[in-house]
Amino acid sequence: MLDIKVAGPGCRNCIELESRVKQALEELQADATVMKITDYQDIAKAGILMTPGLIINGKVVLQGKLPTVGIVKGYIAEAANGKSEK
Amino acid sequence: MKAQDVPGALSAGSGGETTQAAMPHRNSGLGRFLLMGIPVLALWIAVYWILEPASKWITFDLAGMAADSRLGMAVQFFIFESPKVLMLLLLVVFGVGILRSFFTAERTRRMLAGKRESVGNVLAAILGVPTPFCSCSAVPLFIGFVTAGVPLGVTLSFLVASPMVNEVALVLLFGLFGWKVAAIYAGTGLAIAIFAGFVIGKLKLEGWVEEWVYQTAAGSGMDGEEHLSWKERIQAGLQAVRDIVGRVWPYVLVGIAIGAGIHGYVPVNAMAQFMGKSAWWAVPAAVLVGVPMYSNAAGIIPVVQALMEKGAALGTVLAFMMAVIGLSLPEAVILRKVLKPKLIAVYFGVVALGIMVVGYLFNVLF
């Protein structure tokens, strides 16, 4: 199961990213926990400089821009495959 | 405007090096885009050149308004300026979107970490322009910068320059005022950012940053650089157009409509009395009024341009624009999370002072 975190204090792009992540998961029928990081200190600790940030399994895959659903799906698929290979 | 799954949007794993091997034709997109881009650009230039005669023809011949009537002047102004500014926006935002794909906050941070103050301030202000920035990123960016060893003053130079000198403001200034005013705005905006950061750095105010900031062990962020192909950079440019132009076009139209109203209906020199050169208090008043006003460049610049036509002085107008765009109360509220009120007051005070100096300087020079 994937551990996905969306980092952002609640701006427009952050909310949009979260809904795109959910849509991507639905389309892929992937199993994942989606959490939001809204506290600034936690965002900084995660290594995010620009919001929104996308963290999959503890790895920052994207920050400072809003990806399309297709790109999010790519990241999710990549993380899921990487995991099964181990 | 939502950027949904567009056919051919950024390919899946643009962030990882592992995906490179899976994309053998990395540059195939560039040729195709150039092939499509050149006719589009030619069309753009052709349309741009006929805008002014076309606007006159529509207003005065087709609609039959008198060229010297107030309504006619306002309508022609609107029909000419709004497509002109929107077209400039499309082109420049696309270009800046591509340029921005070369700059990330992390790369900027690496370049600034450990820099000496004076050099660092200049570099931070310059990098603040192309590095993508939105106000909700100000806090994580601030923490990430100072904990990575970027001096406080240098970080603040970045935070001043980034919103103040932005592509939307520069396009509007270029389109409505001409390249000289756009260049003056960019130059003095950078100078203020450098000056404000330098002064705050010299005052050694690190103690006025909230204590927890320096105790935060900020993560290192993404491992590995992002390697983008030209195709991806061009798509980043198109994405920027969708995001930015999609967001600001209503403000541009409203701003130009108000500007058109002023253009047609306010008598010439009506503004000279309160926004002219002779009124010494105009510059500080413009800054005081400008700071709490929260508008973006797209909404405010067309209005200000019309005011200048009616006798407002350039320095006063510049000061007002900079105060509106560069300093805002919502930004102060966001920064309050990491800066103590005293430091916010100094930050706004120093920047406002810089803006006033620029205002007076241009009122004296021009």
PDB file of N, CA, C and O in Angstrom, chain A residues 10-82:
ATOM      1  N   GLY A  10      -3.094  24.985   2.169  1.00  0.00           N
ATOM      2  CA  GLY A  10      -4.522  25.116   1.858  1.00  0.00           C
ATOM      3  C   GLY A  10      -4.814  26.099   0.759  1.00  0.00           C
ATOM      4  O   GLY A  10      -5.906  26.639   0.665  1.00  0.00           O
ATOM      5  N   CYS A  11      -3.809  26.342  -0.073  1.00  0.00           N
ATOM      6  CA  CYS A  11      -4.047  27.256  -1.185  1.00  0.00           C
ATOM      7  C   CYS A  11      -4.777  26.505  -2.297  1.00  0.00           C
ATOM      8  O   CYS A  11      -4.937  25.296  -2.248  1.00  0.00           O
ATOM      9  N   ARG A  12      -5.173  27.250  -3.302  1.00  0.00           N
ATOM     10  CA  ARG A  12      -5.961  26.711  -4.404  1.00  0.00           C
ATOM     11  C   ARG A  12      -5.299  25.478  -5.034  1.00  0.00           C
ATOM     12  O   ARG A  12      -5.935  24.443  -5.210  1.00  0.00           O
ATOM     13  N   ASN A  13      -4.006  25.626  -5.355  1.00  0.00           N
ATOM     14  CA  ASN A  13      -3.306  24.535  -6.022  1.00  0.00           C
ATOM     15  C   ASN A  13      -3.195  23.286  -5.162  1.00  0.00           C
ATOM     16  O   ASN A  13      -3.203  22.178  -5.671  1.00  0.00           O
ATOM     17  N   CYS A  14      -3.071  23.500  -3.826  1.00  0.00           N
ATOM     18  CA  CYS A  14      -2.902  22.351  -2.936  1.00  0.00           C
ATOM     19  C   CYS A  14      -4.190  21.537  -2.888  1.00  0.00           C
ATOM     20  O   CYS A  14      -4.168  20.298  -2.912  1.00  0.00           O
ATOM     21  N   ILE A  15      -5.309  22.223  -2.813  1.00  0.00           N
ATOM     22  CA  ILE A  15      -6.596  21.536  -2.762  1.00  0.00           C
ATOM     23  C   ILE A  15      -6.831  20.790  -4.072  1.00  0.00           C
ATOM     24  O   ILE A  15      -7.274  19.650  -4.092  1.00  0.00           O
ATOM     25  N   GLU A  16      -6.465  21.458  -5.162  1.00  0.00           N
ATOM     26  CA  GLU A  16      -6.630  20.858  -6.481  1.00  0.00           C
ATOM     27  C   GLU A  16      -5.747  19.613  -6.622  1.00  0.00           C
ATOM     28  O   GLU A  16      -6.180  18.600  -7.163  1.00  0.00           O
ATOM     29  N   LEU A  17      -4.527  19.692  -6.099  1.00  0.00           N
ATOM     30  CA  LEU A  17      -3.630  18.535  -6.192  1.00  0.00           C
ATOM     31  C   LEU A  17      -4.215  17.346  -5.449  1.00  0.00           C
ATOM     32  O   LEU A  17      -4.179  16.219  -5.939  1.00  0.00           O
ATOM     33  N   GLU A  18      -4.765  17.610  -4.271  1.00  0.00           N
ATOM     34  CA  GLU A  18      -5.325  16.510  -3.498  1.00  0.00           C
ATOM     35  C   GLU A  18      -6.449  15.821  -4.277  1.00  0.00           C
ATOM     36  O   GLU A  18      -6.516  14.586  -4.340  1.00  0.00           O
ATOM     37  N   SER A  19      -7.300  16.614  -4.900  1.00  0.00           N
ATOM     38  CA  SER A  19      -8.410  15.991  -5.621  1.00  0.00           C
ATOM     39  C   SER A  19      -7.899  15.242  -6.854  1.00  0.00           C
ATOM     40  O   SER A  19      -8.449  14.211  -7.227  1.00  0.00           O
ATOM     41  N   ARG A  20      -6.819  15.738  -7.454  1.00  0.00           N
ATOM     42  CA  ARG A  20      -6.261  15.015  -8.608  1.00  0.00           C
ATOM     43  C   ARG A  20      -5.617  13.704  -8.178  1.00  0.00           C
ATOM     44  O   ARG A  20      -5.674  12.712  -8.907  1.00  0.00           O
ATOM     45  N   VAL A  21      -4.974  13.721  -6.999  1.00  0.00           N
ATOM     46  CA  VAL A  21      -4.388  12.478  -6.485  1.00  0.00           C
ATOM     47  C   VAL A  21      -5.493  11.458  -6.273  1.00  0.00           C
ATOM     48  O   VAL A  21      -5.370  10.283  -6.661  1.00  0.00           O
ATOM     49  N   LYS A  22      -6.598  11.907  -5.704  1.00  0.00           N
ATOM     50  CA  LYS A  22      -7.700  10.976  -5.447  1.00  0.00           C
ATOM     51  C   LYS A  22      -8.270  10.436  -6.757  1.00  0.00           C
ATOM     52  O   LYS A  22      -8.590   9.255  -6.861  1.00  0.00           O
ATOM     53  N   GLN A  23      -8.370  11.325  -7.724  1.00  0.00           N
ATOM     54  CA  GLN A  23      -8.885  10.879  -9.028  1.00  0.00           C
ATOM     55  C   GLN A  23      -7.940   9.863  -9.659  1.00  0.00           C
ATOM     56  O   GLN A  23      -8.379   8.845 -10.215  1.00  0.00           O
ATOM     57  N   ALA A  24      -6.635  10.134  -9.549  1.00  0.00           N
ATOM     58  CA  ALA A  24      -5.643   9.219 -10.118  1.00  0.00           C
ATOM     59  C   ALA A  24      -5.737   7.852  -9.464  1.00  0.00           C
ATOM     60  O   ALA A  24      -5.691   6.818 -10.132  1.00  0.00           O
ATOM     61  N   LEU A  25      -5.889   7.857  -8.127  1.00  0.00           N
ATOM     62  CA  LEU A  25      -5.971   6.585  -7.407  1.00  0.00           C
ATOM     63  C   LEU A  25      -7.212   5.814  -7.838  1.00  0.00           C
ATOM     64  O   LEU A  25      -7.173   4.592  -8.014  1.00  0.00           O
ATOM     65  N   GLU A  26      -8.292   6.552  -8.026  1.00  0.00           N
ATOM     66  CA  GLU A  26      -9.534   5.913  -8.433  1.00  0.00           C
ATOM     67  C   GLU A  26      -9.393   5.266  -9.808  1.00  0.00           C
ATOM     68  O   GLU A  26      -9.777   4.124 -10.020  1.00  0.00           O
ATOM     69  N   GLU A  27      -8.782   6.033 -10.720  1.00  0.00           N
ATOM     70  CA  GLU A  27      -8.637   5.514 -12.079  1.00  0.00           C
ATOM     71  C   GLU A  27      -7.696   4.318 -12.133  1.00  0.00           C
ATOM     72  O   GLU A  27      -7.869   3.417 -12.940  1.00  0.00           O
ATOM     73  N   LEU A  28      -6.667   4.341 -11.276  1.00  0.00           N
ATOM     74  CA  LEU A  28      -5.717   3.230 -11.259  1.00  0.00           C
ATOM     75  C   LEU A  28      -6.217   2.099 -10.375  1.00  0.00           C
ATOM     76  O   LEU A  28      -5.646   1.016 -10.383  1.00  0.00           O
ATOM     77  N   GLN A  29      -7.236   2.385  -9.606  1.00  0.00           N
ATOM     78  CA  GLN A  29      -7.739   1.465  -8.582  1.00  0.00           C
ATOM     79  C   GLN A  29      -6.598   1.022  -7.680  1.00  0.00           C
ATOM     80  O   GLN A  29      -6.445  -0.158  -7.360  1.00  0.00           O
ATOM     81  N   ALA A  30      -5.776   1.987  -7.307  1.00  0.00           N
ATOM     82  CA  ALA A  30      -4.643   1.696  -6.437  1.00  0.00           C
ATOM     83  C   ALA A  30      -5.046   1.924  -4.983  1.00  0.00           C
ATOM     84  O   ALA A  30      -5.945   2.724  -4.690  1.00  0.00           O
ATOM     85  N   ASP A  31      -4.392   1.224  -4.121  1.00  0.00           N
ATOM     86  CA  ASP A  31      -4.685   1.303  -2.704  1.00  0.00           C
ATOM     87  C   ASP A  31      -3.647   2.210  -2.050  1.00  0.00           C
ATOM     88  O   ASP A  31      -2.452   1.951  -2.146  1.00  0.00           O
ATOM     89  N   ALA A  32      -4.121   3.263  -1.402  1.00  0.00           N
ATOM     90  CA  ALA A  32      -3.153   4.176  -0.804  1.00  0.00           C
ATOM     91  C   ALA A  32      -3.803   4.973   0.312  1.00  0.00           C
ATOM     92  O   ALA A  32      -5.016   5.180   0.326  1.00  0.00           O
ATOM     93  N   THR A  33      -2.979   5.420   1.246  1.00  0.00           N
ATOM     94  CA  THR A  33      -3.467   6.371   2.238  1.00  0.00           C
ATOM     95  C   THR A  33      -3.053   7.754   1.760  1.00  0.00           C
ATOM     96  O   THR A  33      -1.907   7.976   1.367  1.00  0.00           O
ATOM     97  N   VAL A  34      -4.022   8.659   1.756  1.00  0.00           N
ATOM     98  CA  VAL A  34      -3.709  10.028   1.343  1.00  0.00           C
ATOM     99  C   VAL A  34      -3.829  10.937   2.561  1.00  0.00           C
ATOM    100  O   VAL A  34      -4.868  10.979   3.223  1.00  0.00           O
ATOM    101  N   MET A  35      -2.724  11.611   2.851  1.00  0.00           N
ATOM    102  CA  MET A  35      -2.718  12.503   4.011  1.00  0.00           C
ATOM    103  C   MET A  35      -2.359  13.904   3.552  1.00  0.00           C
ATOM    104  O   MET A  35      -1.656  14.076   2.566  1.00  0.00           O
ATOM    105  N   LYS A  36      -2.834  14.895   4.285  1.00  0.00           N
ATOM    106  CA  LYS A  36      -2.451  16.263   3.953  1.00  0.00           C
ATOM    107  C   LYS A  36      -1.484  16.782   5.012  1.00  0.00           C
ATOM    108  O   LYS A  36      -1.680  16.518   6.194  1.00  0.00           O
ATOM    109  N   ILE A  37      -0.460  17.478   4.581  1.00  0.00           N
ATOM    110  CA  ILE A  37       0.414  18.158   5.531  1.00  0.00           C
ATOM    111  C   ILE A  37       0.120  19.646   5.390  1.00  0.00           C
ATOM    112  O   ILE A  37       0.378  20.232   4.330  1.00  0.00           O
ATOM    113  N   THR A  38      -0.442  20.230   6.423  1.00  0.00           N
ATOM    114  CA  THR A  38      -0.797  21.648   6.312  1.00  0.00           C
ATOM    115  C   THR A  38       0.051  22.532   7.222  1.00  0.00           C
ATOM    116  O   THR A  38       0.119  23.730   7.025  1.00  0.00           O
ATOM    117  N   ASP A  39       0.684  21.937   8.223  1.00  0.00           N
ATOM    118  CA  ASP A  39       1.487  22.728   9.152  1.00  0.00           C
ATOM    119  C   ASP A  39       2.796  23.138   8.483  1.00  0.00           C
ATOM    120  O   ASP A  39       3.492  22.305   7.885  1.00  0.00           O
ATOM    121  N   TYR A  40       3.118  24.437   8.576  1.00  0.00           N
ATOM    122  CA  TYR A  40       4.300  24.941   7.885  1.00  0.00           C
ATOM    123  C   TYR A  40       5.581  24.240   8.325  1.00  0.00           C
ATOM    124  O   TYR A  40       6.458  23.965   7.523  1.00  0.00           O
ATOM    125  N   GLN A  41       5.653  23.971   9.645  1.00  0.00           N
ATOM    126  CA  GLN A  41       6.859  23.337  10.150  1.00  0.00           C
ATOM    127  C   GLN A  41       7.019  21.940   9.549  1.00  0.00           C
ATOM    128  O   GLN A  41       8.117  21.551   9.150  1.00  0.00           O
ATOM    129  N   ASP A  42       5.913  21.218   9.454  1.00  0.00           N
ATOM    130  CA  ASP A  42       5.969  19.873   8.889  1.00  0.00           C
ATOM    131  C   ASP A  42       6.276  19.917   7.393  1.00  0.00           C
ATOM    132  O   ASP A  42       6.987  19.059   6.875  1.00  0.00           O
ATOM    133  N   ILE A  43       5.736  20.938   6.727  1.00  0.00           N
ATOM    134  CA  ILE A  43       6.016  21.079   5.290  1.00  0.00           C
ATOM    135  C   ILE A  43       7.517  21.278   5.085  1.00  0.00           C
ATOM    136  O   ILE A  43       8.139  20.637   4.242  1.00  0.00           O
ATOM    137  N   ALA A  44       8.105  22.151   5.921  1.00  0.00           N
ATOM    138  CA  ALA A  44       9.537  22.418   5.804  1.00  0.00           C
ATOM    139  C   ALA A  44      10.352  21.171   6.132  1.00  0.00           C
ATOM    140  O   ALA A  44      11.341  20.866   5.472  1.00  0.00           O
ATOM    141  N   LYS A  45       9.913  20.451   7.166  1.00  0.00           N
ATOM    142  CA  LYS A  45      10.642  19.231   7.553  1.00  0.00           C
ATOM    143  C   LYS A  45      10.649  18.208   6.428  1.00  0.00           C
ATOM    144  O   LYS A  45      11.595  17.451   6.272  1.00  0.00           O
ATOM    145  N   ALA A  46       9.562  18.184   5.673  1.00  0.00           N
ATOM    146  CA  ALA A  46       9.483  17.222   4.575  1.00  0.00           C
ATOM    147  C   ALA A  46      10.387  17.632   3.414  1.00  0.00           C
ATOM    148  O   ALA A  46      10.575  16.876   2.471  1.00  0.00           O
ATOM    149  N   GLY A  47      10.956  18.835   3.503  1.00  0.00           N
ATOM    150  CA  GLY A  47      11.869  19.277   2.449  1.00  0.00           C
ATOM    151  C   GLY A  47      11.167  19.982   1.315  1.00  0.00           C
ATOM    152  O   GLY A  47      11.698  20.097   0.225  1.00  0.00           O
ATOM    153  N   ILE A  48       9.965  20.471   1.562  1.00  0.00           N
ATOM    154  CA  ILE A  48       9.209  21.167   0.513  1.00  0.00           C
ATOM    155  C   ILE A  48       9.542  22.655   0.592  1.00  0.00           C
ATOM    156  O   ILE A  48       9.416  23.270   1.634  1.00  0.00           O
ATOM    157  N   LEU A  49       9.987  23.217  -0.521  1.00  0.00           N
ATOM    158  CA  LEU A  49      10.238  24.654  -0.571  1.00  0.00           C
ATOM    159  C   LEU A  49       9.055  25.378  -1.200  1.00  0.00           C
ATOM    160  O   LEU A  49       8.727  26.488  -0.835  1.00  0.00           O
ATOM    161  N   MET A  50       8.477  24.744  -2.200  1.00  0.00           N
ATOM    162  CA  MET A  50       7.377  25.370  -2.909  1.00  0.00           C
ATOM    163  C   MET A  50       6.156  24.465  -2.810  1.00  0.00           C
ATOM    164  O   MET A  50       6.273  23.259  -3.019  1.00  0.00           O
ATOM    165  N   THR A  51       5.037  25.078  -2.523  1.00  0.00           N
ATOM    166  CA  THR A  51       3.816  24.291  -2.466  1.00  0.00           C
ATOM    167  C   THR A  51       3.125  24.361  -3.829  1.00  0.00           C
ATOM    168  O   THR A  51       3.298  25.332  -4.545  1.00  0.00           O
ATOM    169  N   PRO A  52       2.301  23.408  -4.201  1.00  0.00           N
ATOM    170  CA  PRO A  52       2.040  22.169  -3.476  1.00  0.00           C
ATOM    171  C   PRO A  52       3.170  21.154  -3.660  1.00  0.00           C
ATOM    172  O   PRO A  52       3.868  21.188  -4.662  1.00  0.00           O
ATOM    173  N   GLY A  53       3.300  20.273  -2.685  1.00  0.00           N
ATOM    174  CA  GLY A  53       4.297  19.224  -2.771  1.00  0.00           C
ATOM    175  C   GLY A  53       3.622  17.864  -2.741  1.00  0.00           C
ATOM    176  O   GLY A  53       2.588  17.691  -2.097  1.00  0.00           O
ATOM    177  N   LEU A  54       4.206  16.931  -3.464  1.00  0.00           N
ATOM    178  CA  LEU A  54       3.651  15.578  -3.487  1.00  0.00           C
ATOM    179  C   LEU A  54       4.721  14.614  -2.996  1.00  0.00           C
ATOM    180  O   LEU A  54       5.833  14.581  -3.534  1.00  0.00           O
ATOM    181  N   ILE A  55       4.378  13.874  -1.943  1.00  0.00           N
ATOM    182  CA  ILE A  55       5.337  12.949  -1.339  1.00  0.00           C
ATOM    183  C   ILE A  55       4.745  11.547  -1.415  1.00  0.00           C
ATOM    184  O   ILE A  55       3.631  11.314  -0.934  1.00  0.00           O
ATOM    185  N   ILE A  56       5.463  10.638  -2.055  1.00  0.00           N
ATOM    186  CA  ILE A  56       4.990   9.252  -2.144  1.00  0.00           C
ATOM    187  C   ILE A  56       6.007   8.355  -1.456  1.00  0.00           C
ATOM    188  O   ILE A  56       7.193   8.398  -1.784  1.00  0.00           O
ATOM    189  N   ASN A  57       5.540   7.595  -0.501  1.00  0.00           N
ATOM    190  CA  ASN A  57       6.401   6.709   0.296  1.00  0.00           C
ATOM    191  C   ASN A  57       7.620   7.452   0.840  1.00  0.00           C
ATOM    192  O   ASN A  57       8.745   6.980   0.765  1.00  0.00           O
ATOM    193  N   GLY A  58       7.378   8.639   1.349  1.00  0.00           N
ATOM    194  CA  GLY A  58       8.446   9.396   1.988  1.00  0.00           C
ATOM    195  C   GLY A  58       9.382  10.107   1.030  1.00  0.00           C
ATOM    196  O   GLY A  58      10.324  10.772   1.448  1.00  0.00           O
ATOM    197  N   LYS A  59       9.144  10.003  -0.263  1.00  0.00           N
ATOM    198  CA  LYS A  59      10.022  10.639  -1.231  1.00  0.00           C
ATOM    199  C   LYS A  59       9.276  11.797  -1.910  1.00  0.00           C
ATOM    200  O   LYS A  59       8.168  11.630  -2.393  1.00  0.00           O
ATOM    201  N   VAL A  60       9.937  12.972  -1.920  1.00  0.00           N
ATOM    202  CA  VAL A  60       9.320  14.125  -2.586  1.00  0.00           C
ATOM    203  C   VAL A  60       9.431  13.904  -4.089  1.00  0.00           C
ATOM    204  O   VAL A  60      10.525  13.847  -4.631  1.00  0.00           O
ATOM    205  N   VAL A  61       8.312  13.737  -4.765  1.00  0.00           N
ATOM    206  CA  VAL A  61       8.391  13.512  -6.210  1.00  0.00           C
ATOM    207  C   VAL A  61       8.121  14.777  -7.003  1.00  0.00           C
ATOM    208  O   VAL A  61       8.493  14.886  -8.160  1.00  0.00           O
ATOM    209  N   LEU A  62       7.466  15.740  -6.369  1.00  0.00           N
ATOM    210  CA  LEU A  62       7.092  16.925  -7.118  1.00  0.00           C
ATOM    211  C   LEU A  62       6.847  18.070  -6.157  1.00  0.00           C
ATOM    212  O   LEU A  62       6.278  17.869  -5.087  1.00  0.00           O
ATOM    213  N   GLN A  63       7.262  19.271  -6.534  1.00  0.00           N
ATOM    214  CA  GLN A  63       6.889  20.430  -5.722  1.00  0.00           C
ATOM    215  C   GLN A  63       6.849  21.696  -6.560  1.00  0.00           C
ATOM    216  O   GLN A  63       7.496  21.792  -7.581  1.00  0.00           O
ATOM    217  N   GLY A  64       6.014  22.618  -6.110  1.00  0.00           N
ATOM    218  CA  GLY A  64       5.951  23.922  -6.759  1.00  0.00           C
ATOM    219  C   GLY A  64       5.148  23.964  -8.034  1.00  0.00           C
ATOM    220  O   GLY A  64       5.104  24.981  -8.688  1.00  0.00           O
ATOM    221  N   LYS A  65       4.537  22.858  -8.420  1.00  0.00           N
ATOM    222  CA  LYS A  65       3.655  22.948  -9.589  1.00  0.00           C
ATOM    223  C   LYS A  65       2.515  21.962  -9.475  1.00  0.00           C
ATOM    224  O   LYS A  65       2.595  20.987  -8.730  1.00  0.00           O
ATOM    225  N   LEU A  66       1.507  22.243 -10.256  1.00  0.00           N
ATOM    226  CA  LEU A  66       0.310  21.426 -10.224  1.00  0.00           C
ATOM    227  C   LEU A  66       0.359  20.452 -11.392  1.00  0.00           C
ATOM    228  O   LEU A  66       0.260  20.858 -12.550  1.00  0.00           O
ATOM    229  N   PRO A  67       0.536  19.164 -11.115  1.00  0.00           N
ATOM    230  CA  PRO A  67       0.623  18.204 -12.212  1.00  0.00           C
ATOM    231  C   PRO A  67      -0.769  17.810 -12.711  1.00  0.00           C
ATOM    232  O   PRO A  67      -1.751  17.937 -11.987  1.00  0.00           O
ATOM    233  N   THR A  68      -0.835  17.320 -13.937  1.00  0.00           N
ATOM    234  CA  THR A  68      -2.106  16.802 -14.438  1.00  0.00           C
ATOM    235  C   THR A  68      -2.361  15.441 -13.791  1.00  0.00           C
ATOM    236  O   THR A  68      -1.452  14.830 -13.229  1.00  0.00           O
ATOM    237  N   VAL A  69      -3.599  14.965 -13.899  1.00  0.00           N
ATOM    238  CA  VAL A  69      -3.931  13.658 -13.340  1.00  0.00           C
ATOM    239  C   VAL A  69      -3.049  12.583 -13.956  1.00  0.00           C
ATOM    240  O   VAL A  69      -2.590  11.666 -13.278  1.00  0.00           O
ATOM    241  N   GLY A  70      -2.781  12.715 -15.252  1.00  0.00           N
ATOM    242  CA  GLY A  70      -1.945  11.734 -15.942  1.00  0.00           C
ATOM    243  C   GLY A  70      -0.559  11.644 -15.327  1.00  0.00           C
ATOM    244  O   GLY A  70      -0.010  10.550 -15.154  1.00  0.00           O
ATOM    245  N   ILE A  71       0.021  12.787 -14.980  1.00  0.00           N
ATOM    246  CA  ILE A  71       1.360  12.788 -14.385  1.00  0.00           C
ATOM    247  C   ILE A  71       1.311  12.150 -13.002  1.00  0.00           C
ATOM    248  O   ILE A  71       2.173  11.345 -12.646  1.00  0.00           O
ATOM    249  N   VAL A  72       0.279  12.492 -12.245  1.00  0.00           N
ATOM    250  CA  VAL A  72       0.141  11.901 -10.904  1.00  0.00           C
ATOM    251  C   VAL A  72       0.051  10.388 -11.030  1.00  0.00           C
ATOM    252  O   VAL A  72       0.681   9.652 -10.268  1.00  0.00           O
ATOM    253  N   LYS A  73      -0.712   9.925 -12.020  1.00  0.00           N
ATOM    254  CA  LYS A  73      -0.834   8.482 -12.224  1.00  0.00           C
ATOM    255  C   LYS A  73       0.528   7.863 -12.501  1.00  0.00           C
ATOM    256  O   LYS A  73       0.841   6.778 -12.016  1.00  0.00           O
ATOM    257  N   GLY A  74       1.331   8.573 -13.298  1.00  0.00           N
ATOM    258  CA  GLY A  74       2.671   8.086 -13.600  1.00  0.00           C
ATOM    259  C   GLY A  74       3.505   7.904 -12.346  1.00  0.00           C
ATOM    260  O   GLY A  74       4.166   6.876 -12.167  1.00  0.00           O
ATOM    261  N   TYR A  75       3.458   8.909 -11.472  1.00  0.00           N
ATOM    262  CA  TYR A  75       4.222   8.819 -10.221  1.00  0.00           C
ATOM    263  C   TYR A  75       3.735   7.665  -9.362  1.00  0.00           C
ATOM    264  O   TYR A  75       4.534   6.933  -8.768  1.00  0.00           O
ATOM    265  N   ILE A  76       2.424   7.521  -9.294  1.00  0.00           N
ATOM    266  CA  ILE A  76       1.865   6.458  -8.462  1.00  0.00           C
ATOM    267  C   ILE A  76       2.271   5.098  -9.016  1.00  0.00           C
ATOM    268  O   ILE A  76       2.724   4.220  -8.274  1.00  0.00           O
ATOM    269  N   ALA A  77       2.158   4.944 -10.333  1.00  0.00           N
ATOM    270  CA  ALA A  77       2.517   3.670 -10.956  1.00  0.00           C
ATOM    271  C   ALA A  77       3.994   3.369 -10.735  1.00  0.00           C
ATOM    272  O   ALA A  77       4.370   2.247 -10.394  1.00  0.00           O
ATOM    273  N   GLU A  78       4.799   4.407 -10.885  1.00  0.00           N
ATOM    274  CA  GLU A  78       6.245   4.226 -10.709  1.00  0.00           C
ATOM    275  C   GLU A  78       6.561   3.754  -9.289  1.00  0.00           C
ATOM    276  O   GLU A  78       7.329   2.819  -9.090  1.00  0.00           O
ATOM    277  N   ALA A  79       5.940   4.428  -8.316  1.00  0.00           N
ATOM    278  CA  ALA A  79       6.187   4.067  -6.920  1.00  0.00           C
ATOM    279  C   ALA A  79       5.680   2.659  -6.637  1.00  0.00           C
ATOM    280  O   ALA A  79       6.334   1.870  -5.939  1.00  0.00           O
ATOM    281  N   ALA A  80       4.534   2.312  -7.185  1.00  0.00           N
ATOM    282  CA  ALA A  80       3.963   0.995  -6.937  1.00  0.00           C
ATOM    283  C   ALA A  80       4.844  -0.096  -7.547  1.00  0.00           C
ATOM    284  O   ALA A  80       5.114  -1.121  -6.923  1.00  0.00           O
ATOM    285  N   ASN A  81       5.347   0.142  -8.758  1.00  0.00           N
ATOM    286  CA  ASN A  81       6.215  -0.844  -9.411  1.00  0.00           C
ATOM    287  C   ASN A  81       7.538  -0.988  -8.684  1.00  0.00           C
ATOM    288  O   ASN A  81       8.025  -2.091  -8.471  1.00  0.00           O
ATOM    289  N   GLY A  82       8.107   0.165  -8.318  1.00  0.00           N
ATOM    290  CA  GLY A  82       9.385   0.142  -7.613  1.00  0.00           C
ATOM    291  C   GLY A  82       9.306  -0.702  -6.362  1.00  0.00           C
ATOM    292  O   GLY A  82      10.240  -1.398  -5.990  1.00  0.00           O
TER     293      GLY A  82
END
